[in-house]
Amino acid sequence: EPEVTQTPSHQVTQMGQEVILRCVPISNHLYFYWYRQILGQKVEFLVSFYNNEISEKSEIFDDQFSVERPDGSNFTLKIRSTKLEDSAMYFCASSHTEAFFGQGTRLTVV
Amino acid sequence: AQKITQTQPGMFVQEKEAVTLDCTYDTSDQSYGLFWYKQPSSGEMIFLIYQGSYDEQNATEGRYSLNFQKARKSANLVISASQLGDSAMYFCAMRLSASGTYKYIFGTGTRLKVLA
């Protein structure tokens, strides 16, 4: 069964460093998303991506964040100059009708 | 305002019993989708069931059914014959579309504990 895959599953980084979270969406899906979930809290929308460009972004998705589809299969989220409060589970999703989520990347900023 | 509300932070159910997890939504859009996702302790988000706003029949997927009441703007998840493995966090989500793209918004979740 096709699935969304995310790497790494867990990333620890020092405050101020840049991280890149990687995702391989389901191959025939056209819509891609990044969400985050701070531990024990709700799932928050970050950004949606369609037709090789951002289609919508939340107020959380400021200049610290960027997304890219560097090739036909990968979809990345870059977080520059990480802060402690960026520690969260980051989910990539892709959709045709329903959204399927990856298993998440747990980012810990120390 | 577009919003999903899950009023039950936690629920208990006895194994083999049925349980209903509540979800209400608010949107002025005519076309939207409603989803339920399961998040076990391992953290992944597992798609369970989908209901389109124009679907007249309630969605069912195995032991999961979605009790869709459009006039009341509710989309409750019913899990029949609960199993210990159903213990998890459950999120209700709404898919909205604008300008040809989609966005999903989530409720705060309900933590379900199935008792042996």
Coordinates of C-alpha atoms in Angstrom, one line a residue:
Chain A
E1 CA 0.0 0.0 0.0
P2 CA 1.4 3.4 -0.9
E3 CA 2.5 5.6 2.0
V4 CA 4.0 8.9 2.9
T5 CA 7.5 8.4 4.3
Q6 CA 9.4 10.9 6.4
T7 CA 13.0 11.1 7.3
P8 CA 14.5 11.3 9.8
S9 CA 12.1 9.8 12.4
H10 CA 13.9 11.8 15.1
Q11 CA 16.2 14.8 14.9
V12 CA 18.0 16.6 17.7
T13 CA 19.5 19.9 16.9
Q14 CA 21.2 22.8 18.7
M15 CA 19.3 26.0 19.0
G16 CA 20.2 28.3 16.1
Q17 CA 21.0 25.5 13.7
E18 CA 19.1 24.8 10.5
V19 CA 17.3 21.5 9.9
I20 CA 15.7 20.0 6.8
L21 CA 12.9 17.6 7.2
R22 CA 12.3 15.3 4.3
C23 CA 9.2 13.7 3.0
V24 CA 8.3 11.4 0.1
P25 CA 4.6 11.9 -0.7
I26 CA 2.4 9.3 -2.4
S27 CA 3.4 9.3 -6.0
N28 CA 0.1 10.3 -7.7
H29 CA -0.9 12.9 -5.1
L30 CA -0.9 16.5 -6.1
Y31 CA -1.3 18.3 -2.8
F32 CA 1.3 18.3 -0.1
Y33 CA 1.2 19.6 3.4
W34 CA 3.3 20.2 6.5
Y35 CA 1.7 20.1 9.9
R36 CA 3.3 20.2 13.4
Q37 CA 2.1 19.0 16.7
I38 CA 3.8 20.3 19.9
L39 CA 3.8 17.5 22.5
G40 CA 0.3 16.9 23.8
Q41 CA -1.2 19.7 21.8
K42 CA -3.3 20.0 18.7
V43 CA -2.2 19.4 15.1
E44 CA -1.4 22.8 13.5
F45 CA -1.4 23.6 9.8
L46 CA 1.8 25.0 8.6
V47 CA 1.7 25.1 4.8
S48 CA 0.1 23.5 1.7
F49 CA 1.8 23.1 -1.6
Y50 CA 0.3 22.5 -5.0
N51 CA 1.7 22.8 -8.5
N52 CA 5.2 23.5 -7.3
E53 CA 4.2 26.5 -5.2
I54 CA 2.9 27.3 -1.8
S55 CA -0.9 27.5 -2.0
E56 CA -1.6 28.5 1.6
K57 CA 0.4 29.1 4.8
S58 CA -0.4 29.8 8.4
E59 CA 0.8 32.5 10.6
I60 CA 3.2 30.1 12.1
F61 CA 4.9 29.7 8.7
D62 CA 7.1 32.8 8.8
D63 CA 10.4 33.6 7.2
Q64 CA 12.1 31.0 9.4
F65 CA 10.4 28.2 7.4
S66 CA 10.6 27.3 3.7
V67 CA 9.4 24.3 1.6
E68 CA 10.8 22.9 -1.5
R69 CA 10.1 20.2 -4.0
P70 CA 13.7 19.7 -5.2
D71 CA 12.9 16.8 -7.5
G72 CA 9.8 14.8 -8.6
S73 CA 9.6 12.8 -5.4
N74 CA 10.9 14.7 -2.4
F75 CA 9.1 17.5 -0.4
T76 CA 11.2 19.2 2.2
L77 CA 10.6 21.6 5.1
K78 CA 13.6 23.7 6.1
I79 CA 13.6 25.5 9.5
R80 CA 16.3 28.1 9.8
S81 CA 17.8 29.2 13.1
T82 CA 15.8 26.8 15.2
K83 CA 14.4 27.9 18.5
L84 CA 13.5 25.8 21.5
E85 CA 9.8 26.3 20.8
D86 CA 10.2 24.6 17.4
S87 CA 10.5 21.3 19.2
A88 CA 7.5 19.3 18.0
M89 CA 6.4 16.4 15.8
Y90 CA 6.3 17.5 12.2
F91 CA 4.0 15.7 9.9
C92 CA 4.1 15.6 6.1
A93 CA 0.9 14.7 4.3
S94 CA -0.2 14.3 0.8
S95 CA -3.7 14.0 -0.7
H96 CA -5.8 13.2 -3.6
T97 CA -9.2 13.0 -1.8
E98 CA -8.1 12.2 1.7
A99 CA -4.9 13.2 3.3
F100 CA -2.4 10.5 4.3
F101 CA 0.2 11.4 6.8
G102 CA 3.7 10.3 7.2
Q103 CA 4.9 8.8 10.5
G104 CA 6.3 12.2 11.5
T105 CA 9.7 13.6 12.4
R106 CA 10.2 14.4 16.1
L107 CA 12.3 17.5 16.2
T108 CA 14.0 18.3 19.5
V109 CA 15.8 21.6 19.8
V110 CA 18.3 21.8 22.7
Chain B
A1 CA -14.9 31.1 11.5
Q2 CA -13.8 27.7 10.3
K3 CA -13.4 25.5 13.3
I4 CA -13.5 21.9 14.5
T5 CA -14.5 21.2 18.1
Q6 CA -14.0 18.1 20.0
T7 CA -15.5 18.5 23.5
Q8 CA -14.3 15.2 25.0
P9 CA -10.6 15.4 26.1
G10 CA -10.8 11.8 27.3
M11 CA -13.1 8.8 27.1
F12 CA -13.2 5.4 28.5
V13 CA -14.9 2.4 27.0
Q14 CA -15.1 -1.2 28.0
E15 CA -13.7 -3.7 25.6
K16 CA -16.2 -5.0 23.0
E17 CA -18.6 -2.0 23.7
A18 CA -19.3 0.7 21.2
V19 CA -18.2 4.3 21.8
T20 CA -19.0 7.6 20.1
L21 CA -16.5 10.4 19.8
D22 CA -18.0 13.8 19.3
C23 CA -17.0 16.3 16.7
T24 CA -18.8 19.5 15.6
Y25 CA -17.6 21.8 12.9
D26 CA -18.2 25.3 11.7
T27 CA -17.8 26.5 8.1
S28 CA -19.7 28.6 5.6
D29 CA -18.3 26.5 2.7
Q30 CA -20.8 24.3 0.9
S31 CA -18.2 21.8 -0.1
Y32 CA -16.0 20.3 2.6
G33 CA -14.8 16.9 3.8
L34 CA -14.7 15.5 7.3
F35 CA -12.1 13.0 8.5
W36 CA -11.1 11.1 11.5
Y37 CA -7.6 10.2 12.2
K38 CA -6.1 7.9 14.9
Q39 CA -2.9 8.7 16.6
P40 CA -1.5 5.9 18.7
S41 CA 1.3 6.5 21.3
S42 CA 3.9 5.9 18.6
G43 CA 2.8 9.2 17.1
E44 CA 1.8 8.5 13.5
M45 CA -1.5 9.8 12.1
I46 CA -3.6 7.0 10.7
F47 CA -6.5 7.9 8.4
L48 CA -9.7 6.1 9.5
I49 CA -12.7 7.5 7.6
Y50 CA -13.9 10.2 5.3
Q51 CA -17.3 11.9 4.8
G52 CA -18.0 14.4 2.0
S53 CA -20.4 17.2 2.6
Y54 CA -22.6 16.1 -0.2
D55 CA -22.6 12.4 0.7
E56 CA -26.1 11.5 1.8
Q57 CA -25.1 8.2 3.4
N58 CA -23.0 7.9 6.5
A59 CA -19.5 6.6 5.8
T60 CA -18.5 3.3 7.2
E61 CA -15.2 1.5 7.3
G62 CA -15.2 -1.8 9.1
R63 CA -15.8 -1.1 12.8
Y64 CA -15.8 2.7 12.2
S65 CA -18.8 4.7 11.1
L66 CA -19.3 8.4 10.9
N67 CA -22.6 9.7 12.1
F68 CA -23.0 12.8 9.9
Q69 CA -25.7 15.2 10.8
K70 CA -25.3 18.1 8.4
A71 CA -27.9 20.4 9.9
R72 CA -26.4 20.1 13.3
K73 CA -22.8 20.3 11.8
S74 CA -21.7 17.2 13.6
A75 CA -19.6 14.3 12.4
N76 CA -19.3 11.9 15.3
L77 CA -17.1 8.8 15.1
V78 CA -18.7 5.5 16.2
I79 CA -16.3 2.7 17.0
S80 CA -18.2 -0.6 17.4
A81 CA -16.8 -3.6 19.4
S82 CA -13.9 -1.7 20.9
Q83 CA -10.6 -3.4 21.1
L84 CA -7.6 -2.7 23.3
G85 CA -5.7 -1.6 20.3
D86 CA -8.2 1.2 19.8
S87 CA -6.7 3.1 22.7
A88 CA -5.2 6.2 21.1
M89 CA -5.8 9.8 20.5
Y90 CA -8.5 10.5 17.9
F91 CA -8.6 13.7 15.8
C92 CA -11.5 15.0 13.8
A93 CA -10.5 17.1 10.8
M94 CA -12.2 19.2 8.2
R95 CA -10.9 19.7 4.7
L96 CA -11.7 23.0 3.1
S97 CA -11.0 24.0 -0.4
A98 CA -10.1 27.5 -1.7
S99 CA -8.6 28.6 -5.0
G100 CA -8.2 25.0 -6.1
T101 CA -6.2 23.9 -3.1
Y102 CA -7.0 22.1 0.1
K103 CA -6.4 22.8 3.7
Y104 CA -7.1 20.6 6.7
I105 CA -7.9 21.9 10.1
F106 CA -7.9 19.7 13.2
G107 CA -9.8 19.5 16.5
T108 CA -8.0 19.2 19.8
G109 CA -8.4 15.5 19.9
T110 CA -10.1 12.9 22.2
R111 CA -7.9 10.4 24.1
L112 CA -9.7 7.0 24.1
K113 CA -8.8 4.4 26.6
V114 CA -10.3 0.9 26.1
L115 CA -10.5 -1.1 29.3
A116 CA -10.1 -4.9 29.5

